[in-house]
Structures are given as C-alpha cells and as structure tokens.
Short mmCIF file of N, CA, C and O in Angstrom, two decimals:
data_model
loop_
_atom_site.label_atom_id
_atom_site.label_comp_id
_atom_site.label_asym_id
_atom_site.label_seq_id
_atom_site.Cartn_x
_atom_site.Cartn_y
_atom_site.Cartn_z
N MET A 1 121.19 89.42 104.23
CA MET A 1 122.13 90.06 103.07
C MET A 1 121.45 91.72 103.17
O MET A 1 120.37 91.94 103.25
N ARG A 2 122.81 92.37 103.16
CA ARG A 2 122.39 93.70 103.39
C ARG A 2 123.09 94.36 102.00
O ARG A 2 124.15 93.56 101.62
N LEU A 3 122.14 95.24 101.52
CA LEU A 3 122.56 95.74 100.05
C LEU A 3 122.21 97.18 100.20
O LEU A 3 121.66 97.62 101.04
N HIS A 4 123.23 97.94 99.12
CA HIS A 4 123.62 99.49 98.98
C HIS A 4 122.31 99.68 98.02
O HIS A 4 121.83 98.99 96.80
N TYR A 5 121.33 100.70 98.26
CA TYR A 5 120.47 100.73 96.76
C TYR A 5 120.87 101.49 95.87
O TYR A 5 122.48 101.52 95.72
N SER A 6 120.84 101.49 94.67
CA SER A 6 121.41 101.52 93.24
C SER A 6 120.95 102.35 92.56
O SER A 6 119.50 102.78 92.34
N THR A 7 121.48 102.70 91.42
CA THR A 7 121.10 103.24 90.32
C THR A 7 121.20 102.45 89.08
O THR A 7 121.52 101.40 89.24
N THR A 8 120.24 102.89 87.77
CA THR A 8 120.70 102.14 86.64
C THR A 8 121.26 102.43 85.58
O THR A 8 122.03 102.07 84.47
N SER A 9 122.06 103.97 85.88
CA SER A 9 123.07 104.23 85.04
C SER A 9 124.24 105.16 85.64
O SER A 9 123.74 105.81 86.65
N SER A 10 125.25 105.88 85.21
CA SER A 10 126.09 106.42 85.96
C SER A 10 125.62 107.56 85.59
O SER A 10 125.99 108.77 86.16
N THR A 11 124.87 108.36 85.07
CA THR A 11 124.02 109.37 84.84
C THR A 11 123.24 109.83 85.63
O THR A 11 122.98 111.24 85.65
N GLN A 12 122.79 109.12 86.48
CA GLN A 12 121.77 109.41 87.81
C GLN A 12 122.46 109.66 88.88
O GLN A 12 123.81 109.68 88.72
N ASN A 13 121.86 110.49 89.68
CA ASN A 13 122.63 110.82 90.82
C ASN A 13 122.00 109.38 92.19
O ASN A 13 121.28 109.06 92.05
N GLU A 14 122.69 110.40 93.32
CA GLU A 14 122.01 109.84 94.29
C GLU A 14 120.68 109.52 95.30
O GLU A 14 120.44 108.63 95.30
N PHE A 15 119.64 110.78 94.25
CA PHE A 15 118.39 110.85 94.82
C PHE A 15 117.61 109.97 93.72
O PHE A 15 116.70 108.96 93.73
N ASP A 16 118.51 109.07 92.95
CA ASP A 16 117.85 107.88 91.66
C ASP A 16 117.88 106.78 92.30
O ASP A 16 117.59 105.35 91.78
N ARG A 17 118.67 106.71 93.30
CA ARG A 17 118.78 105.56 94.05
C ARG A 17 117.71 104.72 94.61
O ARG A 17 117.14 105.41 95.12
N LEU A 18 117.70 103.67 94.13
CA LEU A 18 116.28 102.66 94.72
C LEU A 18 116.63 101.35 95.16
O LEU A 18 118.38 100.99 94.95
N PRO A 19 116.21 100.46 95.81
CA PRO A 19 116.55 99.11 96.54
C PRO A 19 116.64 97.91 95.33
O PRO A 19 115.07 97.72 94.90
N ARG A 20 117.06 97.68 94.63
CA ARG A 20 117.32 96.67 93.60
C ARG A 20 118.41 95.79 94.41
O ARG A 20 119.24 95.92 94.60
N LEU A 21 117.52 94.32 93.97
CA LEU A 21 118.06 93.08 94.43
C LEU A 21 118.64 92.34 93.50
O LEU A 21 117.67 91.69 92.29
N PRO A 22 119.54 91.82 93.07
CA PRO A 22 119.93 90.35 92.16
C PRO A 22 119.10 89.57 92.46
O PRO A 22 119.40 88.94 93.43
N LEU A 23 118.65 88.64 91.81
CA LEU A 23 118.58 86.99 91.90
C LEU A 23 117.94 86.75 90.66
O LEU A 23 118.27 87.12 89.05
N THR A 24 118.21 85.37 90.29
CA THR A 24 118.25 84.97 89.67
C THR A 24 116.92 84.14 89.36
O THR A 24 116.37 82.85 91.06
N LEU A 25 115.73 83.88 88.43
CA LEU A 25 114.31 83.08 88.02
C LEU A 25 114.98 81.76 87.60
O LEU A 25 115.46 81.74 86.14
N HIS A 26 114.15 80.68 87.61
CA HIS A 26 114.18 79.38 86.94
C HIS A 26 113.20 79.27 86.69
O HIS A 26 111.90 79.38 87.17
N ARG A 27 112.44 78.77 85.65
CA ARG A 27 111.09 77.97 85.13
C ARG A 27 111.61 76.78 84.24
O ARG A 27 112.24 77.34 83.07
N GLY A 28 110.86 75.60 84.69
CA GLY A 28 112.02 74.60 83.79
C GLY A 28 112.92 74.55 84.09
O GLY A 28 113.94 74.24 84.59
N ASN A 29 113.79 74.56 82.34
CA ASN A 29 115.19 74.24 81.87
C ASN A 29 115.59 75.83 81.78
O ASN A 29 117.02 75.68 81.42
N GLN A 30 114.89 76.93 81.78
CA GLN A 30 115.64 78.10 81.30
C GLN A 30 115.60 78.64 82.58
O GLN A 30 115.09 78.40 84.49
N SER A 31 116.97 79.95 82.65
CA SER A 31 117.02 80.58 83.80
C SER A 31 117.42 81.97 83.77
O SER A 31 118.20 81.97 82.25
N ILE A 32 117.54 83.20 84.26
CA ILE A 32 117.83 84.03 84.01
C ILE A 32 118.21 85.02 85.38
O ILE A 32 117.76 85.30 86.10
N GLU A 33 119.25 85.68 84.82
CA GLU A 33 120.02 86.37 85.96
C GLU A 33 119.42 87.81 86.06
O GLU A 33 119.33 88.03 84.24
N THR A 34 118.82 88.80 86.81
CA THR A 34 118.07 89.60 86.47
C THR A 34 118.14 91.08 87.82
O THR A 34 118.79 90.24 88.93
N ILE A 35 117.57 91.88 87.92
CA ILE A 35 117.47 93.09 88.87
C ILE A 35 116.15 93.54 88.85
O ILE A 35 115.42 93.54 88.43
N GLY A 36 115.77 93.08 90.58
CA GLY A 36 114.60 93.25 90.94
C GLY A 36 114.38 94.50 92.02
O GLY A 36 115.21 94.94 92.62
N LEU A 37 113.09 95.46 91.42
CA LEU A 37 113.17 96.73 92.52
C LEU A 37 112.10 96.50 93.63
O LEU A 37 111.17 95.88 93.25
N VAL A 38 112.43 96.38 94.91
CA VAL A 38 111.85 95.93 96.00
C VAL A 38 110.95 97.05 96.53
O VAL A 38 111.64 98.26 96.78
N ASP A 39 109.81 96.58 96.33
CA ASP A 39 109.00 97.81 96.70
C ASP A 39 107.69 97.48 97.20
O ASP A 39 106.96 96.63 96.78
N SER A 40 107.92 98.02 98.70
CA SER A 40 107.07 97.84 99.75
C SER A 40 105.66 98.65 99.47
O SER A 40 104.61 97.67 99.73
N GLY A 41 105.20 99.54 98.43
CA GLY A 41 104.02 100.19 98.02
C GLY A 41 103.29 98.61 97.00
O GLY A 41 102.17 99.48 96.87
N ALA A 42 104.40 98.18 96.23
CA ALA A 42 103.54 97.15 95.19
C ALA A 42 102.62 96.34 95.88
O ALA A 42 103.26 95.67 96.36
N THR A 43 101.14 96.04 95.34
CA THR A 43 100.56 95.02 95.81
C THR A 43 100.95 93.69 95.28
O THR A 43 100.93 92.68 96.03
N VAL A 44 101.87 93.52 93.93
CA VAL A 44 102.01 92.41 93.27
C VAL A 44 103.42 92.20 92.93
O VAL A 44 103.97 93.07 92.59
N ASN A 45 104.11 91.16 92.84
CA ASN A 45 105.09 90.98 92.07
C ASN A 45 104.92 91.64 90.45
O ASN A 45 104.36 90.70 89.97
N VAL A 46 106.11 91.85 89.56
CA VAL A 46 105.13 92.00 88.10
C VAL A 46 106.57 91.93 87.37
O VAL A 46 107.80 92.47 87.74
N LEU A 47 106.71 91.07 86.23
CA LEU A 47 107.56 90.66 85.55
C LEU A 47 107.01 90.81 84.41
O LEU A 47 106.68 91.39 83.17
N PRO A 48 108.76 91.70 83.43
CA PRO A 48 108.76 92.31 82.29
C PRO A 48 108.38 91.10 81.39
O PRO A 48 108.84 89.59 81.18
N TYR A 49 107.23 91.37 80.26
CA TYR A 49 107.42 90.50 79.21
C TYR A 49 108.57 89.88 78.96
O TYR A 49 108.72 88.23 78.18
N ASP A 50 109.68 90.65 78.60
CA ASP A 50 110.54 89.60 78.12
C ASP A 50 111.35 88.75 78.70
O ASP A 50 112.03 87.85 77.89
N ILE A 51 111.30 88.68 79.92
CA ILE A 51 112.24 87.96 81.00
C ILE A 51 110.83 86.63 80.74
O ILE A 51 111.49 85.73 81.24
N GLY A 52 109.66 86.91 81.37
CA GLY A 52 108.71 85.81 80.82
C GLY A 52 108.93 85.05 79.59
O GLY A 52 109.24 83.53 79.68
N LEU A 53 109.27 85.95 78.23
CA LEU A 53 109.52 84.65 77.19
C LEU A 53 110.94 83.83 77.27
O LEU A 53 110.93 83.10 77.14
N THR A 54 111.72 84.80 77.95
CA THR A 54 112.75 84.16 77.79
C THR A 54 112.86 82.94 79.35
O THR A 54 113.90 81.85 78.88
N LEU A 55 111.76 82.66 80.48
CA LEU A 55 111.76 81.90 80.94
C LEU A 55 111.15 80.89 80.46
O LEU A 55 110.26 79.51 80.87
N GLY A 56 110.46 80.59 79.22
CA GLY A 56 109.68 79.84 78.46
C GLY A 56 108.05 80.07 78.67
O GLY A 56 107.48 78.86 78.42
N GLY A 57 107.81 81.35 78.69
CA GLY A 57 106.54 81.74 78.70
C GLY A 57 105.69 81.98 77.53
O GLY A 57 106.20 82.23 76.16
N ILE A 58 104.58 81.53 77.24
CA ILE A 58 104.00 81.75 76.15
C ILE A 58 102.45 82.61 76.50
O ILE A 58 101.48 82.20 77.25
N TRP A 59 102.46 83.91 75.73
CA TRP A 59 101.30 85.05 76.14
C TRP A 59 100.28 84.33 75.50
O TRP A 59 100.23 84.11 74.12
N ASP A 60 99.49 84.97 76.94
CA ASP A 60 98.00 84.69 76.15
C ASP A 60 96.96 85.07 76.43
O ASP A 60 96.14 85.63 77.51
N ASP A 61 96.31 86.36 75.58
CA ASP A 61 95.31 87.24 76.00
C ASP A 61 94.43 86.76 76.56
O ASP A 61 93.67 87.39 78.07
N ARG A 62 94.06 85.58 76.82
CA ARG A 62 92.55 84.84 77.34
C ARG A 62 92.78 84.51 78.63
O ARG A 62 91.80 84.97 79.68
N LYS A 63 94.15 84.97 79.25
CA LYS A 63 94.95 84.63 80.52
C LYS A 63 95.07 85.46 81.46
O LYS A 63 95.23 85.49 82.27
N ALA A 64 94.70 86.95 80.37
CA ALA A 64 95.43 87.89 80.76
C ALA A 64 93.98 88.34 82.26
O ALA A 64 93.50 89.35 81.25
N ILE A 65 94.38 88.08 83.03
CA ILE A 65 93.31 88.31 83.54
C ILE A 65 93.52 89.48 85.33
O ILE A 65 92.82 89.93 85.86
N ILE A 66 94.91 89.75 85.98
CA ILE A 66 95.16 90.29 86.58
C ILE A 66 95.04 91.69 86.25
O ILE A 66 95.69 92.04 84.95
N PRO A 67 94.06 92.27 87.02
CA PRO A 67 94.24 94.18 86.63
C PRO A 67 94.78 94.90 87.09
O PRO A 67 94.97 94.44 88.57
N LEU A 68 95.96 96.00 86.61
CA LEU A 68 97.26 96.38 87.68
C LEU A 68 96.42 97.71 88.22
O LEU A 68 95.79 98.02 87.34
N SER A 69 97.82 98.00 88.53
CA SER A 69 97.33 99.71 89.02
C SER A 69 98.01 100.36 89.07
O SER A 69 99.65 100.27 88.35
N GLY A 70 98.17 101.55 89.40
CA GLY A 70 99.44 102.92 89.55
C GLY A 70 99.68 103.11 88.40
O GLY A 70 99.14 103.37 87.12
N ASN A 71 100.88 103.11 88.29
CA ASN A 71 101.73 103.31 86.62
C ASN A 71 101.22 102.03 85.69
O ASN A 71 101.70 102.59 84.56
N LEU A 72 100.87 101.13 85.91
CA LEU A 72 100.66 100.11 85.02
C LEU A 72 99.01 99.99 84.70
O LEU A 72 98.62 98.94 84.53
N GLY A 73 98.44 100.98 85.66
CA GLY A 73 96.75 100.53 85.58
C GLY A 73 96.09 100.44 84.21
O GLY A 73 95.48 100.02 84.41
N ASN A 74 96.81 100.46 83.45
CA ASN A 74 95.81 100.44 82.23
C ASN A 74 96.63 98.99 80.94
O ASN A 74 95.74 98.46 80.28
N GLN A 75 97.16 98.03 82.15
CA GLN A 75 97.36 96.76 81.99
C GLN A 75 96.62 95.75 82.30
O GLN A 75 96.49 95.86 83.49
N LEU A 76 97.06 94.22 81.33
CA LEU A 76 96.44 92.97 82.28
C LEU A 76 97.48 92.20 82.28
O LEU A 76 98.18 92.54 81.76
N ALA A 77 97.59 91.67 82.76
CA ALA A 77 98.84 90.37 83.08
C ALA A 77 97.92 89.17 83.19
O ALA A 77 97.16 88.75 84.08
N MET A 78 99.04 88.05 82.91
CA MET A 78 99.06 86.75 83.50
C MET A 78 99.54 86.24 84.30
O MET A 78 100.43 86.91 85.00
N PRO A 79 99.19 85.40 85.00
CA PRO A 79 99.66 84.85 86.15
C PRO A 79 101.08 83.89 85.77
O PRO A 79 100.62 83.16 84.30
N PHE A 80 101.79 83.94 86.34
CA PHE A 80 103.38 83.61 86.30
C PHE A 80 103.81 82.97 87.21
O PHE A 80 104.67 83.87 87.90
N SER A 81 104.31 81.70 87.36
CA SER A 81 104.89 81.15 88.38
C SER A 81 106.38 80.83 88.22
O SER A 81 107.02 80.33 86.73
N THR A 82 107.18 80.63 89.11
CA THR A 82 108.37 80.70 88.64
C THR A 82 109.60 80.63 89.93
O THR A 82 108.87 81.22 91.03
N LEU A 83 110.95 79.66 90.02
CA LEU A 83 111.32 79.71 91.10
C LEU A 83 112.55 80.84 91.35
O LEU A 83 113.04 81.51 90.30
N GLY A 84 112.84 81.36 92.51
CA GLY A 84 113.39 82.47 92.25
C GLY A 84 114.90 82.36 94.19
O GLY A 84 114.85 81.81 94.68
N LYS A 85 115.86 82.23 93.29
CA LYS A 85 117.29 82.33 94.08
C LYS A 85 117.86 83.78 94.16
O LYS A 85 118.27 84.49 93.57
N ILE A 86 118.11 84.07 96.07
CA ILE A 86 118.60 85.50 96.34
C ILE A 86 120.07 84.80 96.79
O ILE A 86 119.75 83.59 98.20
N GLY A 87 120.91 85.21 96.40
CA GLY A 87 122.09 84.86 97.28
C GLY A 87 122.38 83.45 97.58
O GLY A 87 122.12 82.93 96.93
N GLU A 88 122.79 82.94 98.95
CA GLU A 88 122.77 81.80 99.54
C GLU A 88 121.68 80.78 100.37
O GLU A 88 121.27 80.36 100.49
N PHE A 89 120.79 82.43 99.97
CA PHE A 89 119.07 81.76 100.89
C PHE A 89 118.56 80.68 99.54
O PHE A 89 118.83 80.53 98.95
N PRO A 90 117.99 79.97 100.39
CA PRO A 90 116.63 78.87 99.85
C PRO A 90 115.92 79.33 98.55
O PRO A 90 115.59 80.49 98.94
N GLN A 91 116.09 78.48 97.50
CA GLN A 91 114.78 79.06 96.65
C GLN A 91 113.45 78.88 96.63
O GLN A 91 113.46 78.03 97.90
N VAL A 92 112.72 79.79 96.51
CA VAL A 92 111.61 80.04 96.72
C VAL A 92 110.85 80.05 95.61
O VAL A 92 110.93 80.80 94.56
N GLU A 93 109.12 79.66 95.52
CA GLU A 93 108.10 80.18 94.15
C GLU A 93 108.01 81.36 94.20
O GLU A 93 107.65 82.19 95.62
N LEU A 94 107.93 82.37 93.54
CA LEU A 94 107.85 83.79 92.99
C LEU A 94 107.02 83.69 92.53
O LEU A 94 106.64 82.99 91.31
N LEU A 95 105.25 84.38 92.68
CA LEU A 95 104.20 84.41 92.14
C LEU A 95 104.14 85.79 91.10
O LEU A 95 104.70 86.87 91.59
N PHE A 96 104.01 86.15 89.74
CA PHE A 96 104.04 87.60 89.18
C PHE A 96 102.90 87.68 88.71
O PHE A 96 101.98 86.88 87.65
N ALA A 97 102.48 89.02 88.19
CA ALA A 97 101.47 89.14 87.00
C ALA A 97 102.72 89.64 85.94
O ALA A 97 103.59 90.87 86.24
N TRP A 98 102.40 88.77 85.26
CA TRP A 98 103.51 88.82 83.57
C TRP A 98 102.73 89.78 82.62
O TRP A 98 101.57 89.74 82.45
N VAL A 99 103.43 90.96 82.69
CA VAL A 99 102.66 92.10 81.27
C VAL A 99 103.09 91.71 79.97
O VAL A 99 104.40 91.97 80.48
N GLN A 100 102.41 92.14 79.13
CA GLN A 100 102.73 92.23 77.72
C GLN A 100 103.22 93.89 77.37
O GLN A 100 102.62 94.48 76.43
N ARG A 101 104.04 93.90 78.30
CA ARG A 101 105.06 95.63 77.89
C ARG A 101 106.15 96.06 78.11
O ARG A 101 106.96 95.23 78.87
N PRO A 102 106.76 96.06 76.93
CA PRO A 102 108.65 96.71 77.26
C PRO A 102 108.91 97.53 78.28
O PRO A 102 108.13 98.26 78.37
N ASN A 103 110.32 97.31 78.56
CA ASN A 103 110.55 98.44 79.14
C ASN A 103 109.79 98.70 80.61
O ASN A 103 109.76 100.19 81.15
N ILE A 104 109.67 97.62 81.40
CA ILE A 104 109.17 98.12 82.93
C ILE A 104 109.98 96.72 83.70
O ILE A 104 110.92 96.25 83.38
N PRO A 105 110.20 97.68 85.25
CA PRO A 105 111.64 96.86 85.74
C PRO A 105 110.63 96.04 86.82
O PRO A 105 109.28 95.82 86.46
N LEU A 106 111.54 94.63 86.84
CA LEU A 106 110.65 93.76 87.56
C LEU A 106 110.68 94.04 88.53
O LEU A 106 111.21 94.89 89.57
N ILE A 107 109.80 94.15 89.39
CA ILE A 107 109.48 94.45 90.62
C ILE A 107 108.84 93.49 91.75
O ILE A 107 108.00 93.08 91.50
N LEU A 108 109.50 93.48 92.93
CA LEU A 108 109.26 92.09 93.75
C LEU A 108 108.16 93.21 94.95
O LEU A 108 108.95 94.42 95.52
N GLY A 109 107.12 92.78 95.03
CA GLY A 109 106.02 93.45 95.91
C GLY A 109 105.44 92.77 96.78
O GLY A 109 106.13 91.75 97.44
N GLN A 110 104.12 93.19 97.28
CA GLN A 110 103.94 92.52 98.22
C GLN A 110 103.48 90.90 98.50
O GLN A 110 103.52 90.09 99.33
N THR A 111 102.45 90.89 97.37
CA THR A 111 102.06 88.92 97.16
C THR A 111 103.63 88.58 95.54
O THR A 111 103.24 89.49 94.51
N ASN A 112 104.18 87.99 95.51
CA ASN A 112 104.61 87.07 97.16
C ASN A 112 105.71 87.62 97.54
O ASN A 112 106.15 86.96 98.39
N PHE A 113 106.65 88.23 96.81
CA PHE A 113 107.75 88.23 97.79
C PHE A 113 108.07 88.50 99.37
O PHE A 113 108.56 88.21 99.88
N PHE A 114 106.97 89.98 99.55
CA PHE A 114 107.00 90.10 100.72
C PHE A 114 106.25 89.48 102.02
O PHE A 114 106.46 89.17 103.54
N LEU A 115 105.97 87.70 101.24
CA LEU A 115 105.52 87.02 101.91
C LEU A 115 106.52 85.93 102.19
O LEU A 115 106.43 84.61 103.43
N GLU A 116 107.61 86.02 101.58
CA GLU A 116 108.48 85.02 101.60
C GLU A 116 109.65 85.50 102.31
O GLU A 116 110.49 84.63 102.42
N PHE A 117 110.17 86.86 102.33
CA PHE A 117 111.16 87.62 102.76
C PHE A 117 110.98 88.43 103.95
O PHE A 117 109.63 89.41 103.60
N ASP A 118 112.06 88.47 105.08
CA ASP A 118 111.43 89.68 105.26
C ASP A 118 112.28 91.09 105.27
O ASP A 118 113.70 90.07 104.90
N VAL A 119 112.34 92.54 104.84
CA VAL A 119 112.99 93.36 104.70
C VAL A 119 112.74 94.65 105.61
O VAL A 119 112.26 95.40 106.41
N CYS A 120 113.84 94.91 105.67
CA CYS A 120 114.18 96.17 106.63
C CYS A 120 114.75 97.45 105.49
O CYS A 120 116.36 97.03 104.90
N PHE A 121 114.20 98.70 105.50
CA PHE A 121 115.27 99.55 104.44
C PHE A 121 115.69 100.54 105.52
O PHE A 121 114.97 101.02 106.74
N TYR A 122 116.48 100.85 105.23
CA TYR A 122 117.30 102.51 105.76
C TYR A 122 117.78 103.21 105.08
O TYR A 122 119.04 103.44 104.84
N ARG A 123 116.67 103.88 104.54
CA ARG A 123 116.62 104.50 103.82
C ARG A 123 117.73 106.10 103.50
O ARG A 123 118.57 106.11 102.67
N SER A 124 117.93 106.34 104.63
CA SER A 124 119.05 107.32 105.54
C SER A 124 120.45 106.87 105.03
O SER A 124 121.18 107.67 104.74
N GLN A 125 120.58 105.48 105.31
CA GLN A 125 121.83 105.15 105.02
C GLN A 125 121.98 104.66 103.20
O GLN A 125 122.92 103.55 103.37
N SER A 126 121.09 104.98 102.74
CA SER A 126 120.68 104.61 101.20
C SER A 126 121.13 102.24 101.17
O SER A 126 121.88 101.87 100.21
N ALA A 127 120.47 101.94 102.04
CA ALA A 127 120.75 100.71 102.03
C ALA A 127 119.43 99.98 102.40
O ALA A 127 118.57 100.45 102.56
N PHE A 128 119.26 98.12 102.55
CA PHE A 128 118.42 97.51 102.66
C PHE A 128 118.99 95.85 102.91
O PHE A 128 119.70 95.58 102.61
N GLU A 129 118.17 95.62 103.63
CA GLU A 129 118.38 94.14 104.62
C GLU A 129 117.35 92.85 104.06
O GLU A 129 116.42 93.62 103.96
N VAL A 130 117.77 91.84 103.33
CA VAL A 130 116.70 90.77 102.88
C VAL A 130 117.46 89.84 103.91
O VAL A 130 118.11 89.53 103.70
N LYS A 131 116.23 88.91 104.25
CA LYS A 131 116.51 87.63 104.97
C LYS A 131 115.16 86.80 104.44
O LYS A 131 113.90 87.56 104.29
N PRO A 132 115.18 85.33 104.69
CA PRO A 132 113.98 84.56 104.24
C PRO A 132 112.99 84.94 105.54
O PRO A 132 113.42 85.73 106.58
N LYS A 133 111.61 84.68 105.48
CA LYS A 133 110.88 84.63 106.21
C LYS A 133 110.96 83.84 107.41
O LYS A 133 111.42 83.66 107.29
N SER A 134 110.72 84.63 108.56
CA SER A 134 111.14 84.39 110.13
C SER A 134 109.83 83.12 110.45
O SER A 134 108.88 83.19 110.00
N LEU A 135 110.30 81.91 110.73
CA LEU A 135 109.34 80.71 110.94
C LEU A 135 109.17 80.85 112.38
O LEU A 135 110.20 80.24 112.96
N LEU A 136 108.38 81.59 112.97
CA LEU A 136 108.42 81.21 114.20
C LEU A 136 107.27 80.32 114.62
O LEU A 136 106.27 80.12 113.87
N GLU A 137 107.43 80.12 115.95
CA GLU A 137 106.70 79.16 116.41
C GLU A 137 104.93 79.26 116.76
O GLU A 137 105.61 80.74 117.26
N LYS A 138 103.96 78.77 115.80
CA LYS A 138 102.76 79.79 116.49
C LYS A 138 102.42 79.59 118.20
O LYS A 138 102.29 78.44 118.89
N PRO A 139 102.07 80.41 119.23
CA PRO A 139 101.53 80.19 120.20
C PRO A 139 99.99 79.02 120.36
O PRO A 139 99.58 79.38 119.93
N ASN A 140 99.97 78.14 121.22
CA ASN A 140 99.46 77.62 121.64
C ASN A 140 97.93 77.99 122.32
O ASN A 140 98.12 78.67 122.51
#
C-alpha cells in the first residue's frame, strides 16, 4: 500500500507533510477510524486520551507505569491493547502507551507497529509504503 505524505490543515505547506496512515482501531464492541503518524523514531505506539476513551478504556493512575521520552517526556502512560486494521491487510494486535493528554497525535512507532509492518519511506517523493511484515522462513 503506497500513500502520500499529508498535512492536517489546508494552511500548511509541503514542508509540513508527514507520513500519516488511515487505520481503524477495534476493542470489544467499539471501533474508531483515525489517522496515525508513522514515526520510525518513536520507541512505542502512542494513543491519545480521547481515542482510548472512545474504545472503552478506563484511566487508572495506578496502571500508568510507562515512562515516555521526547515531546511527551513528562507524561506517564498506561498499556493499552487494541486491534488495528489498515486497508485490506489482516487485522493485527497493536500495543499502545495510552497518554492522559489532549491534542497529541496517534503515533505508530517501533513497538509494535514496526514489528507488524514493513515500511519504506520515499521522502523526496513525499510518499511511503506499508505492508504486513514479511514472514520469511528461518534458515535451519
């Protein structure tokens, strides 16, 4: 699946384009269509507070045990598991650090988005490709 980098506002220019991926998250009887920022520099997937609530999550400060770094360095997060569906690909389990902070993007990072999907960036073309991980046979 090949996609183009995009912006979040018509007032942004080509330098504001980033690899944003439409996906559907499912948990129990709840689902939400959303956009995730594909970020190879992010250690973990990050789930915004409002999306976690929509998916039936209940915040518990005692379970907020995941320390974050970077722009979210002063935040603690809770583990949050959901099923993710991207295009026509098979559904996969996605593990998130759920942050109790408004107005942050959904981030798809190394754990575990990049463990489930192979991604190739073509920044000069403002495009990227995503496909399910390669299931190559291990040599004996």
